[in-house]
Coordinates of C-alpha atoms in Angstrom, one line a residue:
M1 CA 0.1 0.1 0.2
P2 CA 1.2 3.5 -0.4
S3 CA 2.8 5.0 2.3
Q4 CA 0.4 8.3 3.4
E5 CA 3.5 9.6 5.7
I6 CA 4.8 13.0 5.4
G7 CA 8.4 12.9 3.9
I8 CA 8.6 9.2 3.2
P9 CA 10.9 8.7 -0.2
I10 CA 9.1 7.2 -3.5
P11 CA 10.1 4.7 -3.5
N12 CA 11.3 4.2 -0.2
V13 CA 15.2 3.9 -1.2
P14 CA 17.8 5.9 -0.4
H15 CA 18.4 7.8 -3.8
A16 CA 14.6 8.3 -4.6
V17 CA 13.3 11.0 -7.0
S18 CA 10.0 11.6 -5.2
V19 CA 8.5 12.2 -1.9
T20 CA 5.2 11.9 -0.3
L21 CA 2.9 14.5 -0.1
P22 CA 0.0 12.6 1.0
T23 CA -2.9 15.3 1.3
W24 CA -3.7 18.7 -0.1
E25 CA -2.9 20.0 3.1
A26 CA 0.4 18.9 3.7
T27 CA 1.3 20.0 0.2
V28 CA 0.4 23.7 0.8
G29 CA 2.0 23.4 4.2
Y30 CA 4.9 22.2 2.1
E31 CA 4.6 24.9 -0.1
E32 CA 4.2 27.7 3.0
G33 CA 7.4 26.5 5.0
Q34 CA 5.0 25.1 7.8
E35 CA 7.3 23.3 10.5
W36 CA 4.5 20.4 11.0
V37 CA 5.6 19.6 7.2
T38 CA 9.1 20.5 7.1
S39 CA 10.5 19.3 9.6
K40 CA 9.7 15.7 8.4
M41 CA 10.9 16.2 4.7
N42 CA 14.2 14.4 4.9
S43 CA 14.1 13.8 0.9
G44 CA 12.4 15.6 -1.8
Y45 CA 12.7 15.7 -5.4
P46 CA 16.6 16.3 -6.1
R47 CA 16.6 19.7 -8.0
F48 CA 14.5 21.2 -5.4
F49 CA 15.6 19.2 -2.3
I50 CA 19.6 19.0 -2.1
H51 CA 20.0 15.4 -0.8
Q52 CA 21.3 15.0 2.9
I53 CA 24.1 13.0 1.4
I54 CA 25.2 15.7 -0.8
Q55 CA 24.5 18.4 2.1
K56 CA 26.9 16.3 4.4
L57 CA 29.4 16.6 1.4
C58 CA 28.9 20.2 1.3
R59 CA 29.3 20.5 5.3
K60 CA 32.7 18.7 5.2
L61 CA 33.7 21.1 2.5
E62 CA 33.0 24.1 4.1
A63 CA 34.8 22.8 7.5
K64 CA 38.1 21.6 5.4
Y65 CA 38.0 24.3 2.6
G66 CA 35.6 27.2 3.5
R67 CA 36.4 30.6 5.1
E68 CA 33.8 32.4 8.2
G69 CA 30.7 33.3 6.6
E70 CA 31.1 31.3 3.8
A71 CA 28.7 28.3 2.6
C72 CA 29.2 26.2 -0.5
L73 CA 27.4 24.2 -3.1
V74 CA 29.1 21.1 -5.1
F75 CA 28.6 20.6 -8.8
P76 CA 29.9 17.8 -11.4
S77 CA 32.3 19.8 -13.4
Y78 CA 34.8 22.9 -12.7
K79 CA 33.0 24.3 -15.9
V80 CA 29.6 24.3 -14.2
A81 CA 30.9 25.8 -11.0
K82 CA 32.0 28.6 -12.8
R83 CA 28.8 29.1 -14.5
C84 CA 27.2 29.3 -11.0
R85 CA 29.8 31.9 -10.0
Q86 CA 28.9 33.9 -13.0
F87 CA 24.9 33.9 -12.1
I88 CA 25.2 34.6 -8.5
K89 CA 27.6 37.7 -9.5
E90 CA 25.3 38.6 -12.5
K91 CA 22.1 38.2 -9.9
S92 CA 23.6 40.1 -6.9
E93 CA 23.2 43.7 -6.0
N94 CA 26.5 44.1 -4.4
S95 CA 29.9 42.3 -6.1
P96 CA 30.4 39.7 -3.8
H97 CA 33.5 37.5 -3.7
V98 CA 32.7 34.4 -5.1
R99 CA 35.2 31.4 -5.4
V100 CA 35.5 28.2 -6.9
L101 CA 37.3 25.0 -5.9
Q102 CA 38.6 21.9 -8.2
L103 CA 38.6 18.7 -6.6
S104 CA 39.2 15.1 -7.8
T105 CA 39.4 11.9 -6.7
S106 CA 42.0 9.1 -7.4
E107 CA 42.0 7.0 -10.4
P108 CA 41.6 3.4 -10.1
A109 CA 45.0 1.5 -9.7
N110 CA 44.3 -1.7 -11.2
D111 CA 41.3 -3.8 -12.6
Y112 CA 39.8 -4.8 -9.4
E113 CA 39.4 -1.0 -8.5
R114 CA 37.9 -0.4 -11.8
L115 CA 35.0 -2.5 -10.8
T116 CA 34.2 0.0 -7.7
K117 CA 36.2 3.2 -8.5
V118 CA 36.4 5.6 -10.5
G119 CA 38.4 9.4 -11.2
T120 CA 35.9 12.0 -11.0
T121 CA 36.5 15.9 -10.8
I122 CA 33.9 18.5 -8.9
G123 CA 33.5 22.1 -8.6
V124 CA 32.7 23.7 -5.1
V125 CA 31.6 27.3 -5.3
F126 CA 32.1 29.1 -2.2
F127 CA 30.0 32.2 -1.8
P128 CA 28.6 34.3 1.4
K129 CA 25.9 32.4 3.3
D130 CA 23.1 34.7 2.7
L131 CA 24.0 34.1 -1.7
F132 CA 23.0 30.6 -0.6
P133 CA 19.0 30.8 -2.3
L134 CA 21.0 32.4 -5.4
A135 CA 23.2 29.1 -5.7
K136 CA 20.2 27.0 -5.1
N137 CA 18.3 29.0 -7.9
Y138 CA 21.4 27.9 -10.4
W139 CA 21.2 24.4 -9.2
Q140 CA 17.5 24.4 -9.6
H141 CA 16.8 26.0 -12.7
S142 CA 20.5 24.5 -14.6
G143 CA 19.9 21.1 -13.7
E144 CA 23.8 21.0 -13.7
V145 CA 23.6 19.0 -10.2
I146 CA 25.7 16.1 -8.8
S147 CA 23.3 12.9 -8.2
S148 CA 23.1 11.8 -4.6
R149 CA 25.2 8.5 -5.8
M150 CA 27.7 10.7 -7.3
G151 CA 27.7 12.7 -3.6
E152 CA 27.9 9.5 -2.3
Y153 CA 31.0 8.7 -3.8
V154 CA 32.8 11.6 -3.7
L155 CA 32.3 11.9 0.5
K156 CA 33.5 8.7 1.0
E157 CA 36.4 8.9 -1.7
L158 CA 37.3 12.4 -0.3
F159 CA 37.0 12.1 3.4
E160 CA 36.1 8.6 4.6
N161 CA 37.4 6.4 1.9
D162 CA 35.6 3.3 2.2
K163 CA 36.7 1.7 -0.6
D164 CA 34.3 -1.1 -0.3
L165 CA 31.0 0.9 -0.2
H166 CA 30.2 1.0 -3.6
G167 CA 31.1 -2.1 -5.0
L168 CA 30.5 -6.1 -4.1
K169 CA 32.3 -7.0 -1.1
G170 CA 33.5 -10.3 -1.4
N171 CA 36.3 -11.9 -2.8
W172 CA 37.9 -11.4 -6.5
K173 CA 35.9 -14.6 -8.5
Q174 CA 32.4 -12.8 -7.2
A175 CA 33.2 -9.4 -8.0
L176 CA 34.6 -11.1 -11.6
Q177 CA 31.3 -12.2 -11.9
A178 CA 29.3 -9.6 -10.9
Q179 CA 30.6 -7.7 -14.2
K180 CA 28.8 -10.7 -16.0
I181 CA 25.0 -9.6 -15.4
Q182 CA 26.0 -6.6 -17.9
S183 CA 26.0 -9.5 -20.6
R184 CA 22.5 -9.7 -20.3
S185 CA 21.5 -6.5 -22.1
P186 CA 21.4 -6.7 -25.7
S187 CA 22.4 -3.1 -26.3
I188 CA 25.3 -3.7 -24.3
S189 CA 26.1 -6.9 -26.3
A190 CA 26.1 -4.9 -29.9
S191 CA 28.0 -2.2 -28.6
R192 CA 30.7 -4.8 -27.7
A193 CA 30.2 -6.5 -31.3
S194 CA 30.9 -3.2 -32.5
G195 CA 34.7 -3.6 -32.4
R196 CA 35.3 -3.3 -28.5
S197 CA 37.1 -6.4 -26.9
S198 CA 35.5 -8.2 -24.3
D199 CA 36.4 -8.5 -20.5
S200 CA 38.4 -11.5 -19.1
Q201 CA 36.4 -14.7 -19.7
V202 CA 35.7 -17.0 -17.0
N203 CA 34.4 -20.5 -16.6
E204 CA 31.0 -20.7 -18.1
E205 CA 29.7 -23.1 -15.7
V206 CA 31.0 -20.9 -12.7
E207 CA 29.5 -17.9 -14.5
K208 CA 25.9 -19.5 -14.3
E209 CA 26.6 -20.3 -10.8
F210 CA 27.3 -17.0 -9.5
N211 CA 25.2 -14.7 -11.7
T212 CA 22.1 -16.1 -10.0
F213 CA 23.9 -15.5 -6.7
I214 CA 24.9 -12.3 -7.6
E215 CA 21.6 -11.4 -8.7
Q216 CA 19.9 -12.4 -6.0
K217 CA 22.3 -11.6 -3.1
Y218 CA 23.3 -7.6 -4.3
G219 CA 20.3 -7.0 -6.4
R220 CA 21.1 -4.2 -8.7
V221 CA 24.7 -3.2 -7.5
L222 CA 26.7 -2.8 -10.7
D223 CA 30.4 -2.2 -11.7
F224 CA 31.9 1.1 -12.9
K225 CA 33.7 -0.9 -15.5
F226 CA 30.5 -1.2 -17.7
A227 CA 29.9 2.2 -17.4
K228 CA 31.1 3.3 -20.9
E229 CA 29.2 0.3 -22.4
A230 CA 26.0 1.5 -20.6
K231 CA 26.0 4.8 -21.9
R232 CA 26.3 3.8 -25.6
A233 CA 23.7 1.5 -24.7
L234 CA 21.3 4.2 -23.7
K235 CA 22.2 6.1 -26.7
R236 CA 21.4 3.5 -28.9
R237 CA 17.9 3.2 -27.4
I238 CA 17.2 6.7 -27.3
C239 CA 18.1 7.1 -31.0
G240 CA 15.0 4.4 -31.2
K241 CA 17.2 1.4 -32.3
V242 CA 15.1 -1.5 -30.9
D243 CA 16.3 -4.6 -28.8
K244 CA 15.3 -7.5 -30.3
E245 CA 14.8 -10.6 -28.0
N246 CA 17.9 -12.9 -28.4
D247 CA 19.2 -10.9 -31.1
H248 CA 22.5 -9.5 -29.9
D249 CA 23.7 -8.0 -33.4
L250 CA 21.8 -4.7 -33.4
E251 CA 23.9 -2.8 -35.7
D252 CA 22.3 -4.8 -38.6
I253 CA 18.6 -4.0 -37.4
E254 CA 17.4 -1.5 -40.0
H255 CA 14.4 0.2 -38.2
S256 CA 14.8 2.9 -35.8
R257 CA 11.9 5.0 -34.4
R258 CA 14.1 8.5 -35.0
G259 CA 15.3 7.6 -38.4
K260 CA 18.1 6.1 -40.2
Q261 CA 20.5 9.6 -40.0
L262 CA 20.5 9.8 -36.4
T263 CA 23.3 8.4 -34.5
P264 CA 24.4 7.6 -31.0
S265 CA 26.7 10.4 -31.7
D266 CA 24.2 12.6 -32.3
V267 CA 22.8 12.1 -28.5
Y268 CA 24.0 13.7 -25.3
L269 CA 23.3 12.5 -21.9
C270 CA 22.6 15.0 -19.3
P271 CA 22.7 15.0 -15.6
S272 CA 19.1 15.9 -15.2
G273 CA 15.9 16.7 -18.1
M274 CA 16.2 20.3 -17.3
A275 CA 20.1 20.2 -17.8
S276 CA 19.3 19.4 -21.5
I277 CA 16.7 22.1 -21.4
F278 CA 19.3 24.7 -20.3
F279 CA 22.7 22.9 -22.5
A280 CA 20.4 23.6 -25.5
H281 CA 19.5 27.2 -24.7
Y282 CA 23.2 27.6 -23.5
S283 CA 24.7 26.6 -27.1
L284 CA 22.3 28.7 -28.6
L285 CA 23.2 31.6 -27.1
N286 CA 27.1 30.8 -27.9
I287 CA 26.7 30.2 -31.5
S288 CA 24.0 33.2 -32.3
E289 CA 26.0 36.0 -33.8
E290 CA 23.2 38.7 -31.8
Q291 CA 21.7 38.1 -28.8
Q292 CA 18.4 37.9 -29.5
I293 CA 15.3 36.9 -27.2
S294 CA 13.3 33.1 -27.2
V295 CA 9.8 32.2 -27.6
C296 CA 8.4 30.0 -25.1
F297 CA 5.5 28.4 -26.6
G298 CA 2.6 27.0 -24.4
F299 CA 2.4 26.9 -20.6
P300 CA 6.2 24.6 -19.9
Y301 CA 7.0 23.3 -16.9
T302 CA 8.2 25.8 -14.5
D303 CA 11.9 25.8 -14.8
T304 CA 11.8 25.8 -18.4
L305 CA 10.3 29.3 -18.5
S306 CA 13.1 30.5 -15.4
I307 CA 15.5 29.5 -17.8
L308 CA 14.7 31.7 -20.6
K309 CA 13.9 34.6 -18.3
K310 CA 17.1 34.3 -16.3
F311 CA 19.4 33.3 -18.7
G312 CA 20.4 35.7 -21.8
P313 CA 18.1 38.3 -23.1
G314 CA 15.0 37.1 -22.0
V315 CA 11.6 35.4 -23.3
K316 CA 8.4 36.1 -25.3
F317 CA 5.5 33.8 -23.3
L318 CA 3.2 32.7 -25.3
G319 CA 1.6 30.9 -22.4
M320 CA -2.4 29.6 -24.3
G321 CA 0.5 27.5 -27.0
D322 CA -2.6 27.3 -29.5
D323 CA -3.4 28.0 -33.0
E324 CA -4.0 32.1 -31.7
S325 CA -1.0 32.5 -30.1
L326 CA 0.7 31.3 -33.2
N327 CA -0.8 33.3 -35.7
E328 CA 0.1 36.1 -33.0
L329 CA 3.8 34.8 -33.5
E330 CA 3.6 34.9 -37.2
K331 CA 2.3 38.3 -37.4
E332 CA 4.8 39.6 -34.9
L333 CA 7.4 38.0 -36.9
E334 CA 6.3 39.2 -40.2
E335 CA 6.7 42.8 -38.6
G336 CA 10.3 42.5 -38.0
L337 CA 10.3 40.7 -34.3
E338 CA 13.6 38.5 -34.5
I339 CA 14.0 35.5 -32.2
M340 CA 16.9 33.2 -31.1
A341 CA 14.8 30.1 -31.0
L342 CA 11.2 28.7 -29.7
F343 CA 10.7 25.9 -26.9
C344 CA 8.0 24.1 -26.5
E345 CA 6.9 20.7 -25.1
C346 CA 5.0 18.0 -26.9
P347 CA 2.6 17.5 -25.0
S348 CA 2.7 20.0 -22.3
N349 CA 2.7 19.6 -19.0
P350 CA 0.2 20.1 -17.1
L351 CA -2.5 20.8 -19.7
L352 CA -1.4 18.0 -22.4
K353 CA -1.5 20.6 -25.4
T354 CA 0.2 19.4 -28.4
P355 CA 1.4 22.4 -30.4
N356 CA 0.9 22.7 -34.0
L357 CA 5.1 21.5 -34.7
K358 CA 4.5 21.5 -39.0
K359 CA 3.6 25.4 -38.9
I360 CA 6.3 26.3 -36.4
K361 CA 8.5 24.6 -38.4
E362 CA 7.2 26.4 -41.6
L363 CA 8.0 29.5 -39.3
G364 CA 11.1 28.3 -38.2
D365 CA 12.3 27.7 -41.7
K366 CA 10.9 31.3 -43.0
F367 CA 12.4 33.3 -40.1
G368 CA 15.5 31.5 -39.5
F369 CA 15.1 30.6 -35.9
A370 CA 16.0 27.0 -33.8
I371 CA 13.2 24.7 -32.5
V372 CA 13.6 23.1 -29.3
V373 CA 10.9 20.3 -28.5
D374 CA 11.0 18.4 -25.3
E375 CA 9.2 15.3 -25.9
T376 CA 9.4 14.0 -22.2
V377 CA 5.4 13.3 -21.7
G378 CA 4.8 12.2 -24.9
N379 CA 8.3 10.4 -25.4
F380 CA 9.3 8.6 -28.7
I381 CA 7.7 5.6 -28.5
N382 CA 4.5 7.4 -29.1
I383 CA 5.4 10.5 -31.2
H384 CA 7.9 11.4 -33.5
V385 CA 9.1 15.2 -33.2
L386 CA 12.6 15.0 -34.4
P387 CA 11.8 16.1 -38.0
Y388 CA 10.2 19.6 -36.8
A389 CA 13.0 20.3 -34.1
D390 CA 17.0 21.5 -34.1
M391 CA 17.1 19.7 -30.9
V392 CA 15.2 17.4 -28.9
A393 CA 15.2 17.2 -25.1
S394 CA 13.9 14.6 -22.7
S395 CA 14.0 13.9 -19.1
L396 CA 15.2 10.4 -18.7
T397 CA 13.9 10.5 -15.1
K398 CA 10.4 9.8 -15.9
V399 CA 9.1 7.1 -18.5
F400 CA 12.4 6.3 -19.6
S401 CA 13.9 5.1 -16.2
G402 CA 10.3 4.2 -14.7
D403 CA 11.8 2.9 -11.2
S404 CA 12.2 6.9 -9.8
N405 CA 15.8 6.3 -8.5
V406 CA 17.6 8.1 -11.3
L407 CA 18.3 11.9 -12.4
A408 CA 18.9 11.9 -15.9
G409 CA 18.1 13.9 -19.4
S410 CA 19.3 13.8 -22.9
L411 CA 19.5 16.4 -25.8
I412 CA 19.5 14.9 -29.3
L413 CA 20.8 17.3 -32.4
N414 CA 19.1 16.5 -35.3
P415 CA 21.6 15.9 -38.0
S416 CA 19.2 17.5 -40.9
S417 CA 18.9 20.6 -39.4
R418 CA 20.3 23.8 -41.0
Y419 CA 21.9 24.6 -36.9
Y420 CA 23.7 21.1 -37.1
S421 CA 27.4 21.8 -37.7
R422 CA 27.6 24.8 -35.7
L423 CA 25.9 22.9 -32.7
K424 CA 28.1 20.4 -33.5
Q425 CA 31.2 22.0 -33.7
F426 CA 29.8 23.7 -30.3
F427 CA 29.3 20.4 -28.4
D428 CA 32.3 19.0 -29.8
K429 CA 34.3 22.0 -27.6
E430 CA 32.1 23.1 -24.9
Y431 CA 29.7 19.5 -23.6
E432 CA 30.9 17.9 -21.0
D433 CA 29.3 14.2 -20.0
L434 CA 28.5 15.1 -16.3
F435 CA 26.4 12.2 -15.9
W436 CA 27.6 10.2 -13.3
D437 CA 28.5 6.6 -14.0
E438 CA 26.8 4.7 -11.3
D439 CA 23.5 6.4 -12.3
A440 CA 24.0 5.2 -16.1
L441 CA 24.4 1.8 -15.3
W442 CA 21.1 2.1 -13.2
L443 CA 19.4 3.9 -16.0
E444 CA 20.4 1.4 -18.5
R445 CA 19.1 -1.7 -16.3
N446 CA 15.9 0.2 -15.7
S447 CA 15.3 1.0 -19.0
R448 CA 15.9 -2.3 -21.0
D449 CA 11.9 -3.0 -20.8
F450 CA 11.1 0.8 -21.8
V451 CA 8.6 -0.2 -24.8
D452 CA 6.8 -2.4 -22.9
R453 CA 6.2 -0.5 -19.9
V454 CA 4.9 2.2 -22.3
R455 CA 2.7 -0.1 -24.2
I456 CA 1.1 -1.1 -20.6
I457 CA 0.7 2.5 -19.6
D458 CA -0.8 4.2 -22.5
A459 CA -3.4 1.2 -22.3
T460 CA -4.3 1.6 -18.9
T461 CA -4.5 5.2 -19.1
E462 CA -7.1 5.2 -21.8
K463 CA -9.3 3.3 -19.4
V464 CA -8.5 5.8 -16.5
V465 CA -9.7 8.8 -19.1
D466 CA -12.8 6.9 -19.8
L467 CA -13.6 6.7 -16.2
L468 CA -13.3 10.1 -15.0
V469 CA -14.7 11.8 -18.6
N470 CA -18.0 9.7 -17.7
N471 CA -18.1 10.8 -13.7
S472 CA -20.4 13.5 -13.1
K473 CA -18.2 15.1 -10.3
I474 CA -15.4 16.0 -13.0
S475 CA -15.7 19.3 -15.1
R476 CA -12.8 18.7 -17.3
V477 CA -10.0 16.0 -18.5
Y478 CA -7.1 17.0 -20.1
Y479 CA -5.4 14.4 -22.6
P480 CA -4.1 14.2 -25.7
S481 CA -6.6 11.9 -27.4
I482 CA -9.2 14.0 -26.3
G483 CA -8.1 17.7 -26.2
P484 CA -8.7 20.5 -28.9
S485 CA -5.1 19.9 -30.1
K486 CA -5.5 16.0 -30.9
Q487 CA -5.3 16.5 -34.5
Y488 CA -1.7 18.2 -34.0
Y489 CA -0.5 15.2 -31.4
D490 CA -2.0 12.6 -34.3
E491 CA 0.4 14.3 -36.8
I492 CA 3.2 13.5 -35.1
K493 CA 1.9 10.2 -33.3
N494 CA 3.9 7.0 -34.8
E495 CA 1.3 4.2 -36.4
N496 CA 1.2 1.9 -32.9
G497 CA 1.9 5.1 -30.8
G498 CA -0.4 5.9 -27.8
Y499 CA -1.2 9.0 -25.9
G500 CA 0.9 8.8 -22.7
G501 CA 0.5 8.2 -19.2
L502 CA -0.2 11.6 -18.0
V503 CA -3.5 13.2 -17.3
S504 CA -5.0 16.1 -15.5
F505 CA -8.7 16.9 -14.4
L506 CA -11.1 19.4 -12.6
F507 CA -13.5 19.1 -10.3
H508 CA -17.1 21.1 -10.3
K509 CA -16.4 21.6 -6.9
P510 CA -13.1 22.4 -5.5
D511 CA -13.8 21.0 -2.2
D512 CA -14.5 17.3 -4.1
A513 CA -11.1 17.7 -5.8
V514 CA -9.6 18.3 -2.2
S515 CA -11.6 15.3 -0.7
F516 CA -10.6 13.3 -3.8
F517 CA -7.0 13.8 -3.6
N518 CA -7.3 12.9 0.7
R519 CA -8.7 9.8 0.0
V520 CA -7.2 8.2 -3.0
D521 CA -5.0 5.4 -2.2
L522 CA -2.2 6.3 -4.3
Y523 CA 1.6 7.3 -4.4
K524 CA 1.2 11.1 -3.8
G525 CA 4.3 13.2 -4.6
P526 CA 6.1 15.2 -7.5
S527 CA 7.6 13.5 -10.9
L528 CA 5.6 11.7 -13.4
G529 CA 6.3 8.7 -15.8
T530 CA 7.1 6.5 -12.6
N531 CA 6.2 2.3 -12.5
F532 CA 3.7 3.6 -10.2
T533 CA 0.7 5.3 -10.2
L534 CA 1.6 9.2 -9.0
A535 CA -0.7 11.9 -8.5
C536 CA -0.5 15.6 -7.0
P537 CA -2.5 18.6 -7.0
Y538 CA -0.1 20.0 -9.9
A539 CA -0.8 24.0 -9.5
I540 CA -0.3 23.6 -5.7
L541 CA 2.7 21.7 -5.5
A542 CA 4.5 23.8 -9.0
H543 CA 2.9 27.3 -8.6
Y544 CA 1.7 28.3 -5.2
H545 CA 3.2 31.5 -5.1
E546 CA 1.7 32.7 -8.4
L547 CA -1.8 30.9 -8.7
D548 CA -3.5 34.1 -9.9
E549 CA -1.0 34.5 -12.5
I550 CA -1.2 30.7 -14.0
A551 CA -5.2 31.0 -14.1
Q552 CA -4.4 33.3 -17.0
W553 CA -3.0 30.5 -18.9
G554 CA -5.7 28.4 -18.3
V555 CA -4.1 26.3 -15.2
D556 CA -6.5 26.4 -12.6
K557 CA -5.6 26.2 -8.7
N558 CA -7.5 22.9 -8.2
L559 CA -6.2 21.0 -10.9
I560 CA -5.3 17.4 -10.1
R561 CA -2.6 15.5 -12.1
V562 CA -1.9 11.6 -12.1
S563 CA 0.5 10.2 -13.7
I564 CA -0.7 6.4 -14.9
G565 CA 2.0 3.5 -14.1
L566 CA 1.9 -0.5 -14.1
E567 CA -0.6 -1.7 -11.4
D568 CA -3.5 -3.9 -12.7
A569 CA -5.5 -2.2 -14.7
D570 CA -9.1 -3.3 -13.3
E571 CA -7.6 -2.5 -9.8
L572 CA -6.4 0.8 -10.8
L573 CA -10.0 1.6 -11.6
E574 CA -11.4 0.6 -8.8
V575 CA -8.6 2.9 -6.8
F576 CA -10.4 5.5 -8.6
R577 CA -14.0 4.4 -8.4
K578 CA -13.8 4.3 -4.5
A579 CA -12.0 7.5 -4.3
L580 CA -14.9 9.4 -7.1
E581 CA -17.3 7.8 -4.8

């Protein structure tokens, strides 16, 4: 049964991405900073709540390297730390003294250490304590964060030096055998087949015996040595290469959901979905000859708009994201408006609107601006947006992972884009792989059944939508298959694609929304795309301090958003029925 205790991680594991806010009142209390809620919040969504392990690492760094009156925040590279320093200086009224320290962990010394050890570098930003909110703003908006797993590793390597914490404890043979768990991934096998030498072979009979033992005893503890292969496998999947059962020679599979032109070298892994949007914006700012504003088309997830507002020359916000908005933009472009890029979600979160990507592409070609599409909610199993975008961003934290225990993102460069050569040149010079190796290993395993999970979630969500649409207490349901922008979704929908797992809805009576949410027997907290159904009072959680402002864009303060999971459809429908009754 889903926990209804405030502050419990969802799932209840050390590196969980979501956190329990079980009632409407608890969500309000959290947003207002009420002690009865905040005192129980020991975890949270990683960009908003700095994990306790990372907090501990910061305290250690402050004690060892800090000066009087300073606080610090840790980032996954020196470059990122410098960007944070620049942000703090630009947004501060005075000229604060902000400094950056670079620290590295040691490289593995031998084959055994390569199983559990990797050399890595962090950037530590030290600033006056009263400027912590600004540093935290950069952390939240940019998404260029260190994960809790990376924080745990760095903490141990720099301060506690427990070499056994991150690997399988035991003898040499057991450690070797743990590597073989990785060979179960067709994508990794394909990576090996394309010219890379395999690791040391061990006796096959011993391998079978220990595979079972390691899998059962140690669960998903994986080896750093396989991180590069895991990342290659992830890039193949994101390219749309389909893993066929028992087919290890994936290089020969011609079918690709993205098209034959796209290769894994055009896929860039990021430490979060927001980091992929941030780096898309950052790269366009750097390759553009003139500093021009961008357009945010449609009401987006909150930090996308914050990035466009706070970094660069500004944003034109067309929050309705409908045909009228697009006509307005076209008119202004014809009258001389110049923009650098248009950012949109497909479909949007939380109103599930789909922009007219064909028309947007026509305008982009005609007036010379770039198009960045966030496909997180739709996902590439359901929709094909690449032909209409110069870059495609996605949060892999969501349904691609499903397990709600990894923060990750991807950014794809469209090889057919007129910006491709300039972007590729910039990425070759400036892009850093900030995606922590251990997180890559977890994500590779989590995503192996991505396609099957999407199919199940899509089918169940359609049934939930039918139930909600036919309930007299509910005034409106937001879902791509029933909304006014359905035609635009269908234009980009894959042949066997569905309409996704996210649905939002309103009750006729606001009190009914509160009553339903407090009583429905589901997990309740931030995030979406989880393997379990997850609900939240979206406007309260994401926009509590601007409820009147977001109302003008059609986002009602009583909106409930539900992300459907893998539960038995009939059982899940019964949970909804009981709460509705």
